[in-house]
XYZ file of N, CA and C in Angstrom:
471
model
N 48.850 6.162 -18.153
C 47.796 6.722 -17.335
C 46.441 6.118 -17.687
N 46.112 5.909 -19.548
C 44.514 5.392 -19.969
C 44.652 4.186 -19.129
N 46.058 3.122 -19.253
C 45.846 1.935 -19.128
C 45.618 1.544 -17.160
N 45.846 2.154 -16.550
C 45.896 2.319 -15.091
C 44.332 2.480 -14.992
N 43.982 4.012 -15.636
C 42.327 3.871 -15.117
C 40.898 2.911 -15.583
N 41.681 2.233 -17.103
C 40.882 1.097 -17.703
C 41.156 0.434 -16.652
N 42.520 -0.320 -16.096
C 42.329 -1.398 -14.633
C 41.557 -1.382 -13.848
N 41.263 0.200 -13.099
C 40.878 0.118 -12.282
C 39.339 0.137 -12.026
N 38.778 1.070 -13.487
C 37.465 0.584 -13.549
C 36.715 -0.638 -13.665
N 37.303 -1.676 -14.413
C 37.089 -3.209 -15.005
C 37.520 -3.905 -13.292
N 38.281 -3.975 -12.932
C 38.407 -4.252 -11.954
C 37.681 -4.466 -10.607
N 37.239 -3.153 -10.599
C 35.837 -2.499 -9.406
C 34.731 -2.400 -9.659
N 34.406 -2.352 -10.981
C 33.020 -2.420 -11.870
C 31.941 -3.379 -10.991
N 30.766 -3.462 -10.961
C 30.128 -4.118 -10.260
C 29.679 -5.396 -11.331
N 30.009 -6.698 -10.727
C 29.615 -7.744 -11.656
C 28.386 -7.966 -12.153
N 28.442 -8.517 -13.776
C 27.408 -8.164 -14.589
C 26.345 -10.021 -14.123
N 25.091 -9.689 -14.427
C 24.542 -10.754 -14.069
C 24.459 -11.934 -15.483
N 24.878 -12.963 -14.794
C 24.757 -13.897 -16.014
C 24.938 -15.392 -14.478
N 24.774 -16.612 -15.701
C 24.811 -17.849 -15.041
C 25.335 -18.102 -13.612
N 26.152 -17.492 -13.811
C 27.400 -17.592 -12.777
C 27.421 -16.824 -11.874
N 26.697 -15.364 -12.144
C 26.508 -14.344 -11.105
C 25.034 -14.552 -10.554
N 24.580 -15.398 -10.025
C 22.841 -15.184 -9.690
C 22.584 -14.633 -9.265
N 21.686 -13.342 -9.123
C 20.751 -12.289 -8.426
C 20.100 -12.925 -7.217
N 20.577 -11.604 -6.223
C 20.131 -12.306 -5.010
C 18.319 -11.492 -4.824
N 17.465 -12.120 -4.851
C 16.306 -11.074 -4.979
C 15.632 -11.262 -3.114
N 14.412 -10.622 -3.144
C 13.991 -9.960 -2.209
C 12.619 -10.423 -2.081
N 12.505 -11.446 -0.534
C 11.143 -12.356 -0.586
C 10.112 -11.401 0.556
N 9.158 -11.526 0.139
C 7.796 -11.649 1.504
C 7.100 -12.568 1.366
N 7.268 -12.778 2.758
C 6.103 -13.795 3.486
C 5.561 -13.216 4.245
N 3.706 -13.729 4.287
C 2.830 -13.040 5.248
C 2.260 -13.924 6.503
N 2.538 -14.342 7.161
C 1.886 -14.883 8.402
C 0.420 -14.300 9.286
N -0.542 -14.744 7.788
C -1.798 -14.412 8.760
C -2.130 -15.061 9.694
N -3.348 -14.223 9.955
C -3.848 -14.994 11.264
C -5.726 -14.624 11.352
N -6.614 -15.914 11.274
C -7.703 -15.741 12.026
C -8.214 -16.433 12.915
N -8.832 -15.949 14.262
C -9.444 -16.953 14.855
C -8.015 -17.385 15.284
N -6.720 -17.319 15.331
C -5.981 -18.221 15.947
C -5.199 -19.005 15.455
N -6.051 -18.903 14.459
C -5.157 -20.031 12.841
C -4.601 -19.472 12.033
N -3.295 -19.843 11.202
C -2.830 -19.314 10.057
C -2.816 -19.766 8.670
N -3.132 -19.464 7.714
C -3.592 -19.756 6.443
C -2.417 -20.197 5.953
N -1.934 -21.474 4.971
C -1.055 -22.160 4.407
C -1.842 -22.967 3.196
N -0.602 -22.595 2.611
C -0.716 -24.043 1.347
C 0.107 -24.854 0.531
N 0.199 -25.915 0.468
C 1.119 -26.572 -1.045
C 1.424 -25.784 -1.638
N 3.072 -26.170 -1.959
C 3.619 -25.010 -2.713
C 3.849 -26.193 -4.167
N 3.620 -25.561 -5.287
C 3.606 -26.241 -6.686
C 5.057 -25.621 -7.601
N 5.599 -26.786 -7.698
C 6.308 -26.164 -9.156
C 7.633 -25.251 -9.753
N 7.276 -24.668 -7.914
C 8.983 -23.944 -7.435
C 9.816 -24.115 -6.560
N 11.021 -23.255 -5.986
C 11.913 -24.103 -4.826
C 10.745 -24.405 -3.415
N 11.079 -25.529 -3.188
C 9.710 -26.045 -2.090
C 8.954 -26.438 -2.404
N 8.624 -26.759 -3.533
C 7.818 -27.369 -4.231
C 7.130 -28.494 -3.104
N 5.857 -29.313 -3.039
C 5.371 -29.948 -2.149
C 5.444 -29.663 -0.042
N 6.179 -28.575 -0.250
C 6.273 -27.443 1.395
C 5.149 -26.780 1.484
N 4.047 -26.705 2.312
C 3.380 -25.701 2.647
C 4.143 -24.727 3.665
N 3.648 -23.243 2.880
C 3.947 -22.173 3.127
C 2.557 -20.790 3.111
N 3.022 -19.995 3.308
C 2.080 -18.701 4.011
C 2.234 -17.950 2.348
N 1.222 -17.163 2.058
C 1.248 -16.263 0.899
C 2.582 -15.700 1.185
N 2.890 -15.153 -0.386
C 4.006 -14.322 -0.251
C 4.506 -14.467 -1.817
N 5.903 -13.477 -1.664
C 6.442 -13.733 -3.094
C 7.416 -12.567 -3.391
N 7.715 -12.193 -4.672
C 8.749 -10.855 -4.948
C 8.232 -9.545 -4.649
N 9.197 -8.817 -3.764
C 8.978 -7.444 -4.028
C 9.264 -6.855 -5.096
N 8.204 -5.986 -5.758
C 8.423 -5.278 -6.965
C 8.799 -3.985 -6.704
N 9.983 -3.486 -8.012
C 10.252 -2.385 -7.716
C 9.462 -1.029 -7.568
N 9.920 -0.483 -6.518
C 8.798 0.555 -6.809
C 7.667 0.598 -5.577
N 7.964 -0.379 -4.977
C 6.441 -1.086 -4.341
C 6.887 -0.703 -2.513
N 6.197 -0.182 -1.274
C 6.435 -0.771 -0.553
C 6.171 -2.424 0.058
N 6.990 -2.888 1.020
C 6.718 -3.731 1.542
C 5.327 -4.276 1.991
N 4.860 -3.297 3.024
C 3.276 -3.703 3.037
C 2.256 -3.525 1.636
N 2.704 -2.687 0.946
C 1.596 -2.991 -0.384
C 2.429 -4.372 -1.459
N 3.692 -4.697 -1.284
C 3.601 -6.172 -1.514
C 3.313 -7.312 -0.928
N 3.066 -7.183 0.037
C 2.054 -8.332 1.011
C 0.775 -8.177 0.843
N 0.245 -6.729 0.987
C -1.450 -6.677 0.265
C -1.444 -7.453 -1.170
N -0.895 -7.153 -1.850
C -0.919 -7.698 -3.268
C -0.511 -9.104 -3.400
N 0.319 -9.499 -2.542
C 0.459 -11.117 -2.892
C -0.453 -12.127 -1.897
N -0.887 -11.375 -1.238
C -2.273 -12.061 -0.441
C -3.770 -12.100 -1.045
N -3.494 -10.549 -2.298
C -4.752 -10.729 -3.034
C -4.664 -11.597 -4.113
N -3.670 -11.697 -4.580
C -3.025 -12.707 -6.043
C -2.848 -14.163 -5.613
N -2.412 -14.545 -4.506
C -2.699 -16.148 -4.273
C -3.747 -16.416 -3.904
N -4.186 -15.963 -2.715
C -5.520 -16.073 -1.818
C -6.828 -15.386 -2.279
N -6.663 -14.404 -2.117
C -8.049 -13.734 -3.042
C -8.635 -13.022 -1.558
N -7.257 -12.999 -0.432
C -8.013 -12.194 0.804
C -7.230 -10.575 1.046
N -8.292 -10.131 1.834
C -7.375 -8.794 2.462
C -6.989 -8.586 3.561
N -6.108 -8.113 3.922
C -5.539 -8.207 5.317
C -5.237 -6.329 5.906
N -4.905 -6.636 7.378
C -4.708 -5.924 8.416
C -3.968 -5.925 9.125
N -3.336 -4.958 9.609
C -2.107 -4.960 10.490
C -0.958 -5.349 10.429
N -0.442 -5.218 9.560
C 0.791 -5.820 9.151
C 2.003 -5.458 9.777
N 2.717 -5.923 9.848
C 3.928 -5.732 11.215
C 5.030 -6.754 10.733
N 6.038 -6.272 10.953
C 7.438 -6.546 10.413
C 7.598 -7.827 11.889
N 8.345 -9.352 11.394
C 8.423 -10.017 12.495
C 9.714 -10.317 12.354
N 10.870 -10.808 11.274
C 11.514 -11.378 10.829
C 12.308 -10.969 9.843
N 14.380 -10.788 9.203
C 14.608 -11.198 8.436
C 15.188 -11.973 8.155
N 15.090 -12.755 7.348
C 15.943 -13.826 7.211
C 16.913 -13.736 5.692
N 18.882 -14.293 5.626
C 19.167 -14.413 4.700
C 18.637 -16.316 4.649
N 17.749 -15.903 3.298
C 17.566 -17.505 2.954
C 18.429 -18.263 1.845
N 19.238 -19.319 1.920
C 20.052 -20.135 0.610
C 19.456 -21.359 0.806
N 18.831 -21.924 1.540
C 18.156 -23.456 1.284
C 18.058 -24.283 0.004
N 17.611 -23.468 -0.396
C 17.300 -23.963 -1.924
C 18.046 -24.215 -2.697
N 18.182 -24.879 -3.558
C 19.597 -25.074 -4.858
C 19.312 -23.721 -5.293
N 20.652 -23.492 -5.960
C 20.586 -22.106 -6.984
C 19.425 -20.979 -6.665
N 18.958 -20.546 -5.501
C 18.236 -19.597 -4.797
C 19.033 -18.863 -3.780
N 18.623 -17.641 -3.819
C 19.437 -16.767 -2.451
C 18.298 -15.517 -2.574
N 17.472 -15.667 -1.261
C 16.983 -14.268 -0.589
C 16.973 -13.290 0.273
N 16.896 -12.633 0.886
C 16.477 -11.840 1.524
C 15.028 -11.937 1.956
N 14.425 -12.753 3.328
C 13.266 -13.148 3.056
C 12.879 -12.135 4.399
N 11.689 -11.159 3.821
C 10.947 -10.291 5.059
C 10.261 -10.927 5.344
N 10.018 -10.977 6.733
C 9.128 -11.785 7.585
C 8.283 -10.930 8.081
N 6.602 -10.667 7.637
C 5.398 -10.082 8.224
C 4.844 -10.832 9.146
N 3.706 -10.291 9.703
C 2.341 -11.184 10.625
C 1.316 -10.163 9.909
N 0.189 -11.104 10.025
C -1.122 -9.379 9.463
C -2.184 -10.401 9.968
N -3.572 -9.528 10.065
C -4.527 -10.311 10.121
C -5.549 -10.207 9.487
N -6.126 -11.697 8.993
C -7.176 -11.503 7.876
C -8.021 -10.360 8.044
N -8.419 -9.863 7.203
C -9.425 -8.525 7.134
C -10.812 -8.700 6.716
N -10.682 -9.589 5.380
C -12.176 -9.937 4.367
C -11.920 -11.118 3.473
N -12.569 -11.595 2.970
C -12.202 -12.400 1.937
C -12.499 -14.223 2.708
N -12.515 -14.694 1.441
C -12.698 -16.629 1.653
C -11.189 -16.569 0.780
N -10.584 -17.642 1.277
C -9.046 -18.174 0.857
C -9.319 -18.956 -0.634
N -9.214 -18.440 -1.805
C -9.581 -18.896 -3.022
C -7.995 -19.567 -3.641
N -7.968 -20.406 -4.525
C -7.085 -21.180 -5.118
C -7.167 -20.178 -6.405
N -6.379 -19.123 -6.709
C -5.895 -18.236 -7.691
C -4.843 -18.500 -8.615
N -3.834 -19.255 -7.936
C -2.500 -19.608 -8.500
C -2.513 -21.096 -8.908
N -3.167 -22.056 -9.520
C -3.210 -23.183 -9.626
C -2.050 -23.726 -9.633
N -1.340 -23.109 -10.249
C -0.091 -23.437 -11.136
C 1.306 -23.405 -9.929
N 0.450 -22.532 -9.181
C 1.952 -22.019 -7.871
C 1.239 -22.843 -6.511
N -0.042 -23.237 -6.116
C -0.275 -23.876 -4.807
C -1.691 -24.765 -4.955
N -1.685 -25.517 -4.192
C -2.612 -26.543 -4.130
C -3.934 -25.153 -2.578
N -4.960 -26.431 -3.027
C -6.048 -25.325 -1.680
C -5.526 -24.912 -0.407
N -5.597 -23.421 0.275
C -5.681 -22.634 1.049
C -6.490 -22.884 2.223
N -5.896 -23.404 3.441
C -6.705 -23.610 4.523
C -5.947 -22.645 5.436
N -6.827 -22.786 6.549
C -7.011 -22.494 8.000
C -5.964 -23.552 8.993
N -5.167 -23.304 9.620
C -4.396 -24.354 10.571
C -3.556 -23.851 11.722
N -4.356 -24.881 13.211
C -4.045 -24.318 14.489
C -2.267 -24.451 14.004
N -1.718 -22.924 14.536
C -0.155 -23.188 14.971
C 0.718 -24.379 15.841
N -0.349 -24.765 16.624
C 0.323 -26.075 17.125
C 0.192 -27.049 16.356
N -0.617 -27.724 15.600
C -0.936 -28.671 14.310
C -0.411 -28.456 13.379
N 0.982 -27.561 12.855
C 1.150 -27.582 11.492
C 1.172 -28.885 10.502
N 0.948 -28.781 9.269
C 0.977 -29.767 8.350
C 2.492 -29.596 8.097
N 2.945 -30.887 7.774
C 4.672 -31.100 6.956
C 4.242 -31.007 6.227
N 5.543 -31.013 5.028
C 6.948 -30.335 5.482
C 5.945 -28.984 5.585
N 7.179 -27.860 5.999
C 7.263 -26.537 6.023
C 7.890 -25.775 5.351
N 7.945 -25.009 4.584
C 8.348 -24.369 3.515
C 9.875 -23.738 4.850
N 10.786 -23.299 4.380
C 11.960 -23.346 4.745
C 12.185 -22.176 5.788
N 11.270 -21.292 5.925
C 10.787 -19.978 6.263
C 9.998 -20.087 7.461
N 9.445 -21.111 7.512
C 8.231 -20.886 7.812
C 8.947 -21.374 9.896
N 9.453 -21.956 10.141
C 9.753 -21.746 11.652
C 10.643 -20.680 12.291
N 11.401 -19.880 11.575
C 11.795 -18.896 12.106
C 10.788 -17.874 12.482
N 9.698 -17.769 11.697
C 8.885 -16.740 11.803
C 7.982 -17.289 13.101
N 7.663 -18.349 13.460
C 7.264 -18.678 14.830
C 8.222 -18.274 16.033
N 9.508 -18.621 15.329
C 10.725 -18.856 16.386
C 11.105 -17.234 16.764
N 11.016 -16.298 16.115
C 10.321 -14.650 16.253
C 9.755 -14.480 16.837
N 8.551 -15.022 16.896
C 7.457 -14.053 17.379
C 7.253 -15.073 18.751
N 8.011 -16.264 18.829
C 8.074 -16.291 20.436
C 9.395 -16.045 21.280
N 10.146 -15.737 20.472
C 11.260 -15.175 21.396
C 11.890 -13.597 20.920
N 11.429 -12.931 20.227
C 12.027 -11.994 19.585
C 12.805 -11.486 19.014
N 13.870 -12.744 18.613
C 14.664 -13.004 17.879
C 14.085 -12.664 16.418
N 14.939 -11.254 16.024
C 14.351 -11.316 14.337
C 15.199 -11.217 13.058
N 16.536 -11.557 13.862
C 17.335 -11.712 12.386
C 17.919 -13.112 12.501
N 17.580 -14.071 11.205
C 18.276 -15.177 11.003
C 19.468 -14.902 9.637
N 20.524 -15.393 9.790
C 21.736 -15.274 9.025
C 22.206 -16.579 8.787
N 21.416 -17.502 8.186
C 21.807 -18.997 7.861
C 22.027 -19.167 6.634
């Protein structure tokens, strides 16, 4: 009887994280907007590295969604934002050895000049018409157009 319910626990147990098991974690991206334009930058140092992409980053536990987009818009950029609105999810694997869950926002700037905070994580923070994007594009970054012009909001790639 012990040896039946040792099986069946070890068995069904939920796998422990190590090398081999990678944690699938949980992204935001924010797609501002002023004037028409959306704020991007060089990404430094991580998956995408040399991709411009939109602020963003881990949800922390504990945290909602929109107060982790306030917070990772104040921690890269140094701006505040408005209106934030759910556009997109995407499962993301692009990357070597990466797997997310990437929420896709829109918001619009509120206050703030686009400051270089993260040296280490992005090159300078501009302004750029949606029809002009700069290459590459961080891996994310056309579904969330491809959303918000057709309303398509779940990608499963």
């Amino acid at each position: 009887m012990f040896d039946i319910i040792w099986f069946i626990r070890t068995e069904h147990s939920p796998p422990r994280m190590t090398s081999k098991n990678p944690q699938i974690k949980v992204g935001i991206g924010v797609l501002v907007f002023k004037n028409g334009k959306v704020l991007l930058s060089k990404r430094k140092g991580s998956h995408g590295a040399g991709e411009y992409a939109f602020p963003g980053g881990h949800l922390e536990f504990g945290e909602s969604i929109i107060e982790c987009a306030r917070r990772e818009c104040r921690e890269e950029a140094g701006i505040e934002i408005k209106n934030v609105r759910f556009v997109r999810l995407a499962n993301l694997k692009r990357y070597p050895g990466k797997h997310y869950v990437d929420i896709g926002l829109v918001a619009e700037w509120k206050s703030g000049e686009p400051r270089l905070l993260e040296p280490h994580k992005f090159a300078s923070w501009n302004w750029y018409n949606p029809q002009n994007l700069p290459k590459p594009l961080f891996g994310t970054i056309e579904s969330y157009f491809e959303a918000l012009n057709s309303g398509k909001n779940f990608f499963d790639n």
